[in-house]
C-alpha positions as MATLAB code, in Angstrom:
seq = 'XXXXXXXXXXXXXXXXXXXXXXXXXXXXXXXXXXXXXXXXXXXXXXXXXXXXXXXXXXXXXXXXXXXXXXXXXXXXXXXXXXXXXXXXXXXXXXXXXXXXXXXXXXXXXXXXXXXXXXXXXXXXXXXXXXXXXXXXXXXXXXXXXXXXX';
ca = [
      88.115  106.808  128.265;
      84.914  109.308  127.023;
      87.394  112.120  126.034;
      88.600  109.792  123.297;
      84.888  108.938  122.073;
      84.519  112.759  122.443;
      87.434  113.755  120.688;
      86.876  111.357  117.667;
      82.927  112.450  117.126;
      84.482  116.179  117.011;
      87.947  115.959  115.204;
      87.630  112.500  113.657;
      86.845  113.433  110.101;
      89.471  116.096  110.588;
      92.256  114.014  111.228;
      91.281  111.350  108.967;
      91.353  113.620  106.080;
      94.786  114.850  107.153;
      96.171  111.162  107.244;
      94.248  110.044  103.896;
      95.909  112.804  102.327;
      99.175  111.826  103.192;
      98.756  107.975  102.876;
      95.834  107.580  100.210;
      94.767  104.440  101.916;
      91.501  104.257  104.117;
      92.789  101.426  106.448;
      96.243  103.080  107.222;
      94.326  106.329  107.516;
      91.991  104.871  110.092;
      94.981  103.424  111.987;
      96.698  106.599  112.019;
      93.602  107.800  113.901;
      94.301  105.354  116.745;
      97.993  106.761  116.739;
      96.993  110.224  116.955;
      94.800  109.474  119.852;
      96.973  107.220  121.408;
      99.883  110.078  121.179;
      97.432  112.884  122.538;
      96.637  110.501  125.569;
     100.220  110.061  126.076;
     101.183  113.729  125.681;
      98.190  115.545  127.184;
      99.017  115.284  131.410;
     101.960  117.465  131.094;
     100.889  119.306  127.954;
      97.710  121.452  127.339;
      97.237  122.399  123.958;
      96.008  125.799  123.106;
      93.895  124.812  120.039;
      93.040  120.782  120.350;
      92.270  120.564  116.589;
      95.830  122.215  115.642;
      97.751  119.646  118.418;
      95.643  116.459  116.711;
      96.406  117.628  113.205;
     100.082  118.010  113.995;
     100.059  114.545  115.544;
      98.456  112.907  112.771;
     100.470  114.336  110.320;
     103.815  113.120  111.925;
     102.461  109.850  112.336;
     101.262  109.781  108.956;
     104.344  110.889  107.631;
     106.005  108.438  109.496;
     103.726  105.608  108.081;
     104.611  106.872  104.364;
     108.466  106.822  104.956;
     108.066  103.080  106.495;
     105.981  101.713  103.519;
     108.204  104.074  101.171;
     111.607  102.502  102.415;
     110.050   99.034  102.764;
     108.786   99.317   99.103;
     112.058  100.532   97.948;
     114.025   98.011   99.652;
     111.630   95.023   98.247;
     111.874   96.588   94.759;
     115.672   96.239   94.901;
     115.832   92.824   96.610;
     113.922   91.634   93.503;
     115.697   93.177   90.897;
     118.843   91.745   92.641;
     117.246   88.408   92.671;
     116.046   88.306   89.152;
     119.600   89.449   88.069;
     121.104   86.703   89.874;
     118.836   84.205   88.263;
     119.522   85.543   84.771;
     123.314   85.299   85.521;
     122.628   81.765   86.626;
     120.236   80.676   83.229;
     123.147   82.561   81.103;
     125.548   79.816   82.527;
     123.121   76.676   81.644;
     123.865   74.721   78.092;
     120.846   75.958   75.984;
     118.759   72.776   75.792;
     118.884   72.769   79.907;
     118.097   76.305   80.071;
     115.371   76.245   77.561;
     113.637   73.205   79.372;
     113.959   75.189   82.697;
     112.108   78.381   81.239;
     109.863   76.173   79.434;
     108.718   74.553   82.683;
     109.022   77.169   85.404;
     108.304   80.555   83.267;
     106.026   78.961   80.990;
     104.363   76.549   82.979;
     104.836   73.820   80.092;
     103.729   70.109   81.165;
     106.684   67.673   81.497;
     104.869   65.663   78.590;
     104.863   68.812   76.183;
     108.755   69.645   77.139;
     109.673   65.682   76.280;
     107.906   65.942   72.883;
     109.035   69.389   72.003;
     112.841   68.440   72.919;
     112.477   65.149   71.080;
     113.600   63.263   74.689;
     112.153   60.910   77.364;
     110.004   62.122   80.202;
     112.533   60.490   82.714;
     115.338   62.755   80.935;
     113.068   65.970   81.164;
     112.630   65.289   84.972;
     116.040   64.526   85.966;
     117.250   67.584   83.825;
     115.174   69.909   85.926;
     115.799   68.306   89.047;
     119.643   68.682   88.370;
     118.769   72.285   86.990;
     116.707   73.150   90.279;
     119.812   71.658   92.476;
     122.070   73.974   90.740;
     119.837   77.058   91.248;
     119.457   76.406   94.682;
     123.462   76.172   94.718;
     123.978   79.302   93.017;
     121.135   81.317   95.082;
     122.688   79.846   98.488;
     126.324   81.040   97.445;
     124.647   84.543   96.282;
     123.336   84.587   99.670;
     119.570   84.460   98.845;
     118.851   81.353  100.644;
];
């Protein structure tokens, strides 16, 4: 246990710099130090590195690059999912009658109060509420059919 503490004192800044240069995030870099020490701890009994700093640097680079790849692929997957959802909602909105679509967009995009929508569209509050309710139900059905819900 003392070995990890002493290793951290001697090589912590070096390993942190490697991780931070790859990840550009202080919290992730600090977490990679823990992964580095764990990797070194698990591999040291059978392996005795000739140069400990190089050994630790190699582990730090490996775990940091793995983390970077995970976050990059998560970000790309998330962006693709958001784009697909956005396209699906836009496709749904294009199928609505103009007044229904405009009421829906006013309420849920521009956050217009229902009273203002009823004034703008010259209809009763209950008509706006029922139109919005039915449109939300249609959107829910559409998103279920598209596999988003």
